[in-house]
mmCIF file of C-alpha atoms and ligand atoms in Angstrom:
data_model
loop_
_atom_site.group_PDB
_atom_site.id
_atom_site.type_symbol
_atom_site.label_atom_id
_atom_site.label_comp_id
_atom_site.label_asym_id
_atom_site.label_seq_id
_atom_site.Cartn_x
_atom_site.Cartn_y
_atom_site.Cartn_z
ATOM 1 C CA UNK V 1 -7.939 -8.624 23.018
ATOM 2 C CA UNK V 2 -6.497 -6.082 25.357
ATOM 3 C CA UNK V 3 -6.783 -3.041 24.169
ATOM 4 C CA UNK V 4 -3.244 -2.880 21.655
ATOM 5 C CA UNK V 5 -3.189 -0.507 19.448
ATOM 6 C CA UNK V 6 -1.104 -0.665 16.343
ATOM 7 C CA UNK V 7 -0.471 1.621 12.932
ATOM 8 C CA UNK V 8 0.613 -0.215 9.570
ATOM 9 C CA UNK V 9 1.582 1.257 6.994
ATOM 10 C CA UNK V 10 0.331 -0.553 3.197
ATOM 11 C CA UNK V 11 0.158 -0.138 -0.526
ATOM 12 C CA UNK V 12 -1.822 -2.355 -2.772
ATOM 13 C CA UNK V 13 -2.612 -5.865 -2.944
ATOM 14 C CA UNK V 14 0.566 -7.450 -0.958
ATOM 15 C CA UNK V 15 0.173 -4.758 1.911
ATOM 16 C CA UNK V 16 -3.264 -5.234 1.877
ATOM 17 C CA UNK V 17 -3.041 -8.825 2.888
ATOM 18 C CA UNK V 18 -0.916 -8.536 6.244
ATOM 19 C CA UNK V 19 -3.403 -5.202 7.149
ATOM 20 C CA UNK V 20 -6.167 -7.928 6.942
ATOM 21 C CA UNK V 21 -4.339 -10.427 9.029
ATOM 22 C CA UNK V 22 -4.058 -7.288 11.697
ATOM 23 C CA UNK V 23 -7.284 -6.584 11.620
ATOM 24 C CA UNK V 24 -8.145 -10.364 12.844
ATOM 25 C CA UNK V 25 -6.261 -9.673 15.871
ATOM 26 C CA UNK V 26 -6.903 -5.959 16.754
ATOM 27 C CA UNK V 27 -10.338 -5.348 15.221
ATOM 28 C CA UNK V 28 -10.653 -1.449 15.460
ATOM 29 C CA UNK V 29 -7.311 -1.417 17.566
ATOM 30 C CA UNK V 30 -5.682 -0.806 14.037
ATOM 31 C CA UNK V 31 -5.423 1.915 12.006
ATOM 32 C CA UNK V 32 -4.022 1.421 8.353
ATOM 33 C CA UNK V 33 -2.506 4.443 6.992
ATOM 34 C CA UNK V 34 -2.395 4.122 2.987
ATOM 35 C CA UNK V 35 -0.108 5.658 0.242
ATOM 36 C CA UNK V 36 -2.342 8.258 -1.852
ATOM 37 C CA UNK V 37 0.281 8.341 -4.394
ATOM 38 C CA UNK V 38 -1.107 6.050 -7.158
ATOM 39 C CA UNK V 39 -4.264 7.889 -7.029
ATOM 40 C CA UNK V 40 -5.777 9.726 -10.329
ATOM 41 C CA UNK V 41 -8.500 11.323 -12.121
ATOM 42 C CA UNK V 42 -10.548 9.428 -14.424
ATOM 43 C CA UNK V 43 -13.806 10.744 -16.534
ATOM 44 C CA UNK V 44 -13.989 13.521 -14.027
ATOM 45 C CA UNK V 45 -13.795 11.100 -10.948
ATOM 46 C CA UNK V 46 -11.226 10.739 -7.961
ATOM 47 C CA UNK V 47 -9.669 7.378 -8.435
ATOM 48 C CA UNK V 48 -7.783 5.974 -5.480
ATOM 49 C CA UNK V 49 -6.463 2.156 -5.862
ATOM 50 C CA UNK V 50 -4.402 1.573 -2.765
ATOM 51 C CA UNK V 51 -6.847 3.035 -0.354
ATOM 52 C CA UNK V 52 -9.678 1.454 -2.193
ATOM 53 C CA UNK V 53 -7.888 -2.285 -2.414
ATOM 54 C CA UNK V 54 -7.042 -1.605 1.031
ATOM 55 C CA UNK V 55 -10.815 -0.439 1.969
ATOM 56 C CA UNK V 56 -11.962 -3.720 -0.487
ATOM 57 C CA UNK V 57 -9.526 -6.346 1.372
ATOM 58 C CA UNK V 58 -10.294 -5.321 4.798
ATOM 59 C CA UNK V 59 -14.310 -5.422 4.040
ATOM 60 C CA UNK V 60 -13.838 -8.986 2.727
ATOM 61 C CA UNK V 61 -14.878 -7.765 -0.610
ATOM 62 C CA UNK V 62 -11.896 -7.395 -3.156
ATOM 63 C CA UNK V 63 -11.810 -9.549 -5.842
ATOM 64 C CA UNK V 64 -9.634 -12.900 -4.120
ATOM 65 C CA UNK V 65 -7.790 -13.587 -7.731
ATOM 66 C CA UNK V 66 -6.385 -10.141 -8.695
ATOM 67 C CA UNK V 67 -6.686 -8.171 -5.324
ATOM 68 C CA UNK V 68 -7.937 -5.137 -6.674
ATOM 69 C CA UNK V 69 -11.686 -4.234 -7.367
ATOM 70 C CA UNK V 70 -15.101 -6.034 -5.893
ATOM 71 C CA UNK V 71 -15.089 -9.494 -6.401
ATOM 72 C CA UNK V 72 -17.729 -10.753 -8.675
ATOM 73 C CA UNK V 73 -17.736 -7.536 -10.336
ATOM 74 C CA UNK V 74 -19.366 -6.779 -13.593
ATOM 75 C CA UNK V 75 -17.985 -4.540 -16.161
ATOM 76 C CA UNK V 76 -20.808 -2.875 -18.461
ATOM 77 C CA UNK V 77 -20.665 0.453 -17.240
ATOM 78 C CA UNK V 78 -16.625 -0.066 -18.852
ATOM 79 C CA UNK V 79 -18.442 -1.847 -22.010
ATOM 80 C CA UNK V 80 -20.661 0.920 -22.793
ATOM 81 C CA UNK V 81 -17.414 3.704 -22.100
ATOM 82 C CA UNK V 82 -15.772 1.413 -24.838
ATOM 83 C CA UNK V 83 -18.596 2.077 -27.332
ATOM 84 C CA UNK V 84 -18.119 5.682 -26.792
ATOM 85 C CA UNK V 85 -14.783 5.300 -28.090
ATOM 86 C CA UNK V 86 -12.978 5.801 -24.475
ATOM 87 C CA UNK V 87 -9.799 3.650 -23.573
ATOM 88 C CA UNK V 88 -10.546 1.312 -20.418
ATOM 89 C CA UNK V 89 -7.225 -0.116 -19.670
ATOM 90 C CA UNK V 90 -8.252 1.013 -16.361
ATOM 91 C CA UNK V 91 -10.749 -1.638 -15.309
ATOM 92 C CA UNK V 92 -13.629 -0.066 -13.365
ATOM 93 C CA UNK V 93 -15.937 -2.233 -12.238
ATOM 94 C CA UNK V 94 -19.738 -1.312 -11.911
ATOM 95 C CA UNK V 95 -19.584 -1.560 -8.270
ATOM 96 C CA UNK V 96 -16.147 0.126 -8.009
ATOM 97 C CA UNK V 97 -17.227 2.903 -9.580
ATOM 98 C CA UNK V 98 -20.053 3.426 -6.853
ATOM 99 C CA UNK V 99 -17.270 3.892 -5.009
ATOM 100 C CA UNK V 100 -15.380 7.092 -6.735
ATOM 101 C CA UNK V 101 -19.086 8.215 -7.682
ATOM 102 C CA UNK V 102 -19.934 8.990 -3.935
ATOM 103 C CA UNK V 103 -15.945 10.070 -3.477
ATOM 104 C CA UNK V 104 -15.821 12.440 -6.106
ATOM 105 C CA UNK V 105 -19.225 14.187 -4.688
ATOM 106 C CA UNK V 106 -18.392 14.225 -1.203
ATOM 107 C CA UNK V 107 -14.630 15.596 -2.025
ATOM 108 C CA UNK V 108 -16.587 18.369 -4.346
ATOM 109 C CA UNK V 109 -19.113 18.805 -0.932
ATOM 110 C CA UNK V 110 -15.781 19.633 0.618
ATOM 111 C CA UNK V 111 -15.048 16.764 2.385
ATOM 112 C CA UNK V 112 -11.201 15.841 3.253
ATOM 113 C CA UNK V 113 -10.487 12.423 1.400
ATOM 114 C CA UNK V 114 -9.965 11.289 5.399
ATOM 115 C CA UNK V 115 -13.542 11.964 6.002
ATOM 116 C CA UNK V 116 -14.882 10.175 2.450
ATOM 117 C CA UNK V 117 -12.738 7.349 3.259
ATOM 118 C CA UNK V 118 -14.247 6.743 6.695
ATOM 119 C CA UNK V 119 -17.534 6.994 5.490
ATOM 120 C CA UNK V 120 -17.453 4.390 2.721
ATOM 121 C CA UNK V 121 -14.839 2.007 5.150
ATOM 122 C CA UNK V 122 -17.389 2.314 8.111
ATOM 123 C CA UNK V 123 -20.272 1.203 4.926
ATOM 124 C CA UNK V 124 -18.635 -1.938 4.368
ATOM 125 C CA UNK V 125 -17.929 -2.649 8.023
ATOM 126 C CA UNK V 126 -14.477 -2.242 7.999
ATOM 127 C CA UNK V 127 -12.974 -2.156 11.734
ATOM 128 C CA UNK V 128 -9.842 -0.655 11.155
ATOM 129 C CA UNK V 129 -9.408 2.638 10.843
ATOM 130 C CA UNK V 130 -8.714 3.817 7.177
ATOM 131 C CA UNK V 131 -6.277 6.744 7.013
ATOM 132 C CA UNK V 132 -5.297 8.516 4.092
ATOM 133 C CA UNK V 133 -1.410 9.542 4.956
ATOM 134 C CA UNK V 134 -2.290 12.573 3.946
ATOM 135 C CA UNK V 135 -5.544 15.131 2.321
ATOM 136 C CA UNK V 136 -3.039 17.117 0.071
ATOM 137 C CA UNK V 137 -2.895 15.527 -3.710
ATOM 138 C CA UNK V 138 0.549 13.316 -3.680
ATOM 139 C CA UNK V 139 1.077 12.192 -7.257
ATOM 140 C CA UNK V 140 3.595 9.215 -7.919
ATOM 141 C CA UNK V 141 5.425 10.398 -11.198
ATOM 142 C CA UNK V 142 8.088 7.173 -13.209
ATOM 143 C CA UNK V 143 11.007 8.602 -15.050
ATOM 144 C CA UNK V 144 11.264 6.181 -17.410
ATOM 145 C CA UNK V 145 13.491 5.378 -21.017
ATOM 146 C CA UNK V 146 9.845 6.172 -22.433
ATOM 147 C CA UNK V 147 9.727 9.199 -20.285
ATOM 148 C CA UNK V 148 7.391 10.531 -17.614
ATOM 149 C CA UNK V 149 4.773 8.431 -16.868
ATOM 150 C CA UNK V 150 2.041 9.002 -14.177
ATOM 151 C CA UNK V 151 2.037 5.509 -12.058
ATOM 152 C CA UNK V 152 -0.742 4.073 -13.400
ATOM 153 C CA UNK V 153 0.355 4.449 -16.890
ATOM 154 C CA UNK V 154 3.439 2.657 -16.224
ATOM 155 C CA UNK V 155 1.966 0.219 -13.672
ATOM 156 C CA UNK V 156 -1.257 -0.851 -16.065
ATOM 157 C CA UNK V 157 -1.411 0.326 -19.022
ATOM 158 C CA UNK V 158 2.532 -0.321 -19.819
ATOM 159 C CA UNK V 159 2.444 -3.487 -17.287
ATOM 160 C CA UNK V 160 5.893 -1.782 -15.528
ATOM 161 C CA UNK V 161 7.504 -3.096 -18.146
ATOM 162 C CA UNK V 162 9.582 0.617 -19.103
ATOM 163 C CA UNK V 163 13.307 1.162 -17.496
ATOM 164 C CA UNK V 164 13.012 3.129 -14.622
ATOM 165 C CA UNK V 165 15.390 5.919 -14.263
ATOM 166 C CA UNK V 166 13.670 7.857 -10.944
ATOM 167 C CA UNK V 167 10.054 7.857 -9.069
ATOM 168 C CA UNK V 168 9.404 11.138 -7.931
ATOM 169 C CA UNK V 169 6.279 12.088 -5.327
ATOM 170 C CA UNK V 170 5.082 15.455 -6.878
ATOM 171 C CA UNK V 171 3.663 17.073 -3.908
ATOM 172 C CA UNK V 172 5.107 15.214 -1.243
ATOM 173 C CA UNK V 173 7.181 17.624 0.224
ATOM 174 C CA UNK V 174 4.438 20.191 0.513
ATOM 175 C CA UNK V 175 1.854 17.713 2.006
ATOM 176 C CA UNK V 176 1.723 17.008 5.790
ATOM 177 C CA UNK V 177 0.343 13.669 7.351
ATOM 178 C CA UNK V 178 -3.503 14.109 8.363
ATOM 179 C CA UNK V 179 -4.177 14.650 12.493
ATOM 180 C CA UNK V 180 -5.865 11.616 12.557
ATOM 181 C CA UNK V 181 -2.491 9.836 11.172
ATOM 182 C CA UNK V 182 -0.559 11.876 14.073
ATOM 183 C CA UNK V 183 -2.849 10.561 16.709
ATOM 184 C CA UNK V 184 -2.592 7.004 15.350
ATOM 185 C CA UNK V 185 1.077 7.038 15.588
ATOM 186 C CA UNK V 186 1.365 8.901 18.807
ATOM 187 C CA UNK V 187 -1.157 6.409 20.597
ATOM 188 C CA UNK V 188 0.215 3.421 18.685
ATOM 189 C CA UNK V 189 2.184 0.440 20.688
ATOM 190 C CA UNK V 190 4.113 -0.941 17.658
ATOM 191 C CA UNK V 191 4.061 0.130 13.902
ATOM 192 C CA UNK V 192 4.199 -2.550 10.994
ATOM 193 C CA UNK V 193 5.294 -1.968 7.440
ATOM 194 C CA UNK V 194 3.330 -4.098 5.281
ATOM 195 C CA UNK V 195 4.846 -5.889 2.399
ATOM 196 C CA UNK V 196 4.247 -3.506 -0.146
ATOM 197 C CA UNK V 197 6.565 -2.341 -2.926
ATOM 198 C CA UNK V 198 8.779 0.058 -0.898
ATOM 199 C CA UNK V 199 9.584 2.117 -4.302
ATOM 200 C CA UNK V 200 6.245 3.012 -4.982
ATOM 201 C CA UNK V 201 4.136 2.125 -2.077
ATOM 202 C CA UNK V 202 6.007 2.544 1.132
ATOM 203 C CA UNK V 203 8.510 5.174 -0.092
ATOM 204 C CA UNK V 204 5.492 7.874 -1.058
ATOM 205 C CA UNK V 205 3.780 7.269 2.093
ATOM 206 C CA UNK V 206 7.432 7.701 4.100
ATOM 207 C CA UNK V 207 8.199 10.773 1.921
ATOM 208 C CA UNK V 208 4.603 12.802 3.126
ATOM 209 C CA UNK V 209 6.100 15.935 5.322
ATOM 210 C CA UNK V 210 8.221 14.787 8.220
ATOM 211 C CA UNK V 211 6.544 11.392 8.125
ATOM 212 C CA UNK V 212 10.197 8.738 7.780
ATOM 213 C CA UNK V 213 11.799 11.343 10.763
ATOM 214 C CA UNK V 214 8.587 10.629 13.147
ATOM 215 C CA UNK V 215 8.729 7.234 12.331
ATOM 216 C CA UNK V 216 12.706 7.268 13.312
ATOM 217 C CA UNK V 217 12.078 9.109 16.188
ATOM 218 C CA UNK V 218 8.683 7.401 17.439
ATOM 219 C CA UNK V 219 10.848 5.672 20.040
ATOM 220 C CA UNK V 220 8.161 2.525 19.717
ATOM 221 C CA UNK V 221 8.750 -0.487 17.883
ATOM 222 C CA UNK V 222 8.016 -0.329 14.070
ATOM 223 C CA UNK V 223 8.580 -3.659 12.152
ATOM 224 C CA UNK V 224 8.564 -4.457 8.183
ATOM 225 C CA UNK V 225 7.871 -7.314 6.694
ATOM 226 C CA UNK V 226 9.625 -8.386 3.939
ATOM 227 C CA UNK V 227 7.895 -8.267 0.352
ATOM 228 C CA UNK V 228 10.871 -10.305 -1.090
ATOM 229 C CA UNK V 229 11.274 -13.893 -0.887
ATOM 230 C CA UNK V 230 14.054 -15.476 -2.423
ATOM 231 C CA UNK V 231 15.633 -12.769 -4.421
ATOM 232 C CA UNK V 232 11.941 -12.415 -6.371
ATOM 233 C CA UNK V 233 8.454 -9.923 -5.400
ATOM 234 C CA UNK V 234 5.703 -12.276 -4.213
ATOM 235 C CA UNK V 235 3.977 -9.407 -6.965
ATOM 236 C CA UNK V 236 4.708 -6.471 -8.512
ATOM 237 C CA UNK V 237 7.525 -4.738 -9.962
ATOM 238 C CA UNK V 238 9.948 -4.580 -6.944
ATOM 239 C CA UNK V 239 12.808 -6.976 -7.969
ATOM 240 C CA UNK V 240 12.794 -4.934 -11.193
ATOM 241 C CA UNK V 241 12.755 -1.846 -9.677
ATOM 242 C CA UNK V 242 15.975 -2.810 -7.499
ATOM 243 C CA UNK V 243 18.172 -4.361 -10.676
ATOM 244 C CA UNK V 244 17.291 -0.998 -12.261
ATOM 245 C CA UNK V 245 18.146 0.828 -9.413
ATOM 246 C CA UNK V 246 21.483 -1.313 -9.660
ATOM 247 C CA UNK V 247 20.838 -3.425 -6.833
ATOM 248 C CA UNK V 248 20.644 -7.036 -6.140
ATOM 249 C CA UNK V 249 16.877 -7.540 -5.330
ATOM 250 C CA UNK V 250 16.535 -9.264 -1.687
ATOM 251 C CA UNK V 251 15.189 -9.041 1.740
ATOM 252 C CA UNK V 252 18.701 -7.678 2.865
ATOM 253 C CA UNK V 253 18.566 -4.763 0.125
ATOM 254 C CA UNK V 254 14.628 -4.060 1.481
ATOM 255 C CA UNK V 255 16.190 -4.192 5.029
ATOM 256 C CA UNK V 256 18.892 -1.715 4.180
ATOM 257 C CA UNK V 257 16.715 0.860 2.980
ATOM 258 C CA UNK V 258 14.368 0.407 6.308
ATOM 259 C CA UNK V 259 17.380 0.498 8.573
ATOM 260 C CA UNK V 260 17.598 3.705 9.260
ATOM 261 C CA UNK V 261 13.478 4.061 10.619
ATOM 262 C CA UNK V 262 12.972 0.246 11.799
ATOM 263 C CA UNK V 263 13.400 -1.950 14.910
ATOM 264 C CA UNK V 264 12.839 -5.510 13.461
ATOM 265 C CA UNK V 265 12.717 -7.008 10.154
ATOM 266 C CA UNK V 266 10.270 -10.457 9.470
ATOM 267 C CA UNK V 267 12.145 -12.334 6.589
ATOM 268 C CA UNK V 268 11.116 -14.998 4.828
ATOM 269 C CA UNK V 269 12.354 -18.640 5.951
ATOM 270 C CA UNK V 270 13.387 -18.950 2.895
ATOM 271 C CA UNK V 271 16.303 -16.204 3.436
ATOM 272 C CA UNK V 272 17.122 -17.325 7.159
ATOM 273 C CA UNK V 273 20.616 -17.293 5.816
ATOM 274 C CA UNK V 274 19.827 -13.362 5.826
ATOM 275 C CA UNK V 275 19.096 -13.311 9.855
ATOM 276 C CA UNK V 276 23.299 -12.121 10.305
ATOM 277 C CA UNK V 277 23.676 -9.143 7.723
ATOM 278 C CA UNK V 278 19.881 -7.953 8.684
ATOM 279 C CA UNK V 279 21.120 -7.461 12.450
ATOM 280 C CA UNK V 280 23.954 -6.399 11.457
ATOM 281 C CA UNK V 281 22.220 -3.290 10.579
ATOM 282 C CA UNK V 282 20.817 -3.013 14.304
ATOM 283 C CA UNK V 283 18.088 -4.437 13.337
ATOM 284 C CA UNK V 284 15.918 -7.381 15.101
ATOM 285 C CA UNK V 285 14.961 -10.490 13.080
ATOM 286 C CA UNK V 286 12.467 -12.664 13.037
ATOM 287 C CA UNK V 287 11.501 -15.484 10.401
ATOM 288 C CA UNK V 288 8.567 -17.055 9.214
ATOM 289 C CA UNK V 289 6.738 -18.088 5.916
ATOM 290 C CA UNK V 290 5.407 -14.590 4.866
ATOM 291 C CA UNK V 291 3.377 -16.103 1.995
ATOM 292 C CA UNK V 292 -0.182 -15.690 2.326
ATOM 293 C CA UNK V 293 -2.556 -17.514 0.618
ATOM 294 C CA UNK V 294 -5.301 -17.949 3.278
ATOM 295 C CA UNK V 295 -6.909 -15.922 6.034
ATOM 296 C CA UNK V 296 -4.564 -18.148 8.704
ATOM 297 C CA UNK V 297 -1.498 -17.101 6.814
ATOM 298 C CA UNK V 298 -2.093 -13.631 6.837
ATOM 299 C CA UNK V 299 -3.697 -14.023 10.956
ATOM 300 C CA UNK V 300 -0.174 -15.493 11.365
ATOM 301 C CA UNK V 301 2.064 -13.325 9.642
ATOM 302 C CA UNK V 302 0.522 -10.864 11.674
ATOM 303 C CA UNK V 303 1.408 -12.453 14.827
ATOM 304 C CA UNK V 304 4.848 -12.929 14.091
ATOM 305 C CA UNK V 305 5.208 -9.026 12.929
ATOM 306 C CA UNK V 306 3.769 -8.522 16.440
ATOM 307 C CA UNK V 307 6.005 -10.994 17.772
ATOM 308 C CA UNK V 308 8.814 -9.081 16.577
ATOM 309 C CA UNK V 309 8.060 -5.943 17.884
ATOM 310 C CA UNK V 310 7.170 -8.062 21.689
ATOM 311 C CA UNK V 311 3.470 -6.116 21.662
ATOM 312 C CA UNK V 312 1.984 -8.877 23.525
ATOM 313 C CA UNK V 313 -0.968 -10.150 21.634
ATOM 314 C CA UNK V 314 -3.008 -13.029 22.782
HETATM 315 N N1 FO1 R 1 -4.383 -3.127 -11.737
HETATM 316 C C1 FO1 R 1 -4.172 -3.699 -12.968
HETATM 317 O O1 FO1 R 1 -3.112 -4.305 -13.169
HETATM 318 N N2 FO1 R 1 -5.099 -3.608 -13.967
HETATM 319 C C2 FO1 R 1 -6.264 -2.950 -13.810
HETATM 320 O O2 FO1 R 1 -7.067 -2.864 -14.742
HETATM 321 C C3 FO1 R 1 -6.529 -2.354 -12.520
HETATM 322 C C4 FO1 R 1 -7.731 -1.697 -12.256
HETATM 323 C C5 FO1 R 1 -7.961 -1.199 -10.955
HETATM 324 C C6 FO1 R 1 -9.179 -0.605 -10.636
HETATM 325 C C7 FO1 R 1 -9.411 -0.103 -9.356
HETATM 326 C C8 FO1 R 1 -8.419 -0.194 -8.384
HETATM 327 O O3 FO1 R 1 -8.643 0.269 -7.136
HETATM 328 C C9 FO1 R 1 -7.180 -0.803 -8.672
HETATM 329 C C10 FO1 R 1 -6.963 -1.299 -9.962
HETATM 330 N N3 FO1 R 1 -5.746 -1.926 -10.287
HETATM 331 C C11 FO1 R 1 -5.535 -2.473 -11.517
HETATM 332 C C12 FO1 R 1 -4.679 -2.065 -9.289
HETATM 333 C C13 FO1 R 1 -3.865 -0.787 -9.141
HETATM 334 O O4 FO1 R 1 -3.418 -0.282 -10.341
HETATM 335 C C14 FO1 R 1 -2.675 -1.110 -8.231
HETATM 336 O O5 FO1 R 1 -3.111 -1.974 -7.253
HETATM 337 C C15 FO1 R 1 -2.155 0.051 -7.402
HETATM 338 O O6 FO1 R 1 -2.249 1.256 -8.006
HETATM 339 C C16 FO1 R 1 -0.719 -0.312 -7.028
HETATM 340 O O7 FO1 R 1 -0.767 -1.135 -5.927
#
């Protein structure tokens, strides 16, 4: 593989997925920058789910039915928390919690979350480079009709199901991207958006210091692909999100709000009848199925995202 080196930007679970189907094809030529926004304390220790299913995914090691956590995970560290009377909405697995164990003491040692992450990615094997967007503490905060929730709240314990009114990034403005994220974008041939929520996954990443106006001025390719298909999220709360947000949900309306920082857009071949209003925005298209259930569909959508931005990958 020549030596192509590309940044993507992901989320959870959905993200997660096309940053694995990268990896395939660029090995350590990729470096995955991941929203820090759902993270959280729990019983004293540093929780943080997107760079963890992110970490999990790209090890081959994340539970393959719910996307999140180690597969074949036990729970009796959770059990025993239960007898003590303790809430565990939150499902920590025994092995997960290895995980924010050695995080919380090497953030106390005085490590930047940057440095922690590499350590436990380089563990597992991972050959991407894991990126926090940023070291500061980025909070994701959900105005909702049952008022302010922090994002796990509203994402797990209440299931998303509360209106949303606003999703604010408490610290976001404050927070700058980490070096190591600089270098990655300044050496990068293309950037990818990975089909993550892009209220509460891309968005808080974007909305990290002066990361959006780099990306708009990177003067390099940076495609998204979609995380609609057919009007509906392939998970998640996104379609919601839009019809309380008083939009239609679709790959146009995800394309809209990318316009202004992409070069291409991958839709779904299921909206080809899209292709039009998408370049209407200035904006390349390409379309494929983005549904991926198996390592070749995520090794493909990953080729066509490439594809789309011409980075010429064999
Ligand atoms: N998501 C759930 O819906 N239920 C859970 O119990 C849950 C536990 C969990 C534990 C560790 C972890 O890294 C992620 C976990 N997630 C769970 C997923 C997580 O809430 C979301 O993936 C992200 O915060 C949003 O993408």
């Amino acid at each position: 593989m020549a030596d192509v080196k590309v940044v993507a930007l992901a989320g959870g679970v959905g993200g997660a997925k096309l940053a694995e189907g990268l990896q395939q094809l660029l090995g350590s030529g990729l470096a995955v920058v991941g929203n820090v926004g759902d993270d959280f304390e729990l019983w004293g220790l540093t929780i943080c789910p997107d760079l963890d299913t992110l970490m999990y995914t790209l090890a081959g090691v994340a539970n393959p039915q719910t996307g999140w956590g180690v597969a074949g995970d036990t729970f009796a560290a959770l059990e025993m928390l239960a007898r003590y009377g303790e809430e565990t909405w939150f499902r920590l697995g025994d092995r997960d919690l290895a995980t924010h164990v050695l995080r919380t003491a090497w953030l106390r040692q005085g490590l930047r979350l940057t440095e922690v992450t590499a350590r436990l990615a380089d563990a597992l094997g991972v050959q991407a480079r894991l990126l926090p967007v940023t070291d500061a503490p980025v909070r994701t905060r959900v105005i909702t009709d049952e008022g302010e929730l922090n994002f796990q709240d509203y994402f797990v314990r209440r299931r998303w199901q509360p209106v949303v009114r606003e999703v604010r990034f408490a610290g976001a403005e404050q927070a700058r991207p980490t070096p190591e994220v600089l270098e990655a974008l300044e050496a990068a041939d293309a950037v990818v958006i990975c089909p993550s929520n892009p209220f509460v996954s891309v968005e808080p990443i974007l909305a990290v210091g002066d990361v959006r106006a780099r990306l708009r001025h990177l003067g390099k390719p940076v495609v998204a692909v979609t995380p609609i298909v057919a009007g509906e999220a392939v998970k998640g709360p996104t379609a919601k999100l839009f019809r309380e947000f008083g939009e239609e949900p679709s790959a146009l309306a995800v394309a809209r709000r990318y316009a202004d920082f992409v070069t291409a857009f991958v839709l779904d071949e299921r909206d080809a009848h899209l292709a039009p209003a998408v370049e209407a925005l200035g904006v390349r298209v390409a379309v494929t199925d983005t549904l991926m259930r198996s390592a070749e569909d995520r090794r493909r959508v990953a080729r066509a995202a490439l594809q789309a931005t011409q980075t010429e990958v064999v």
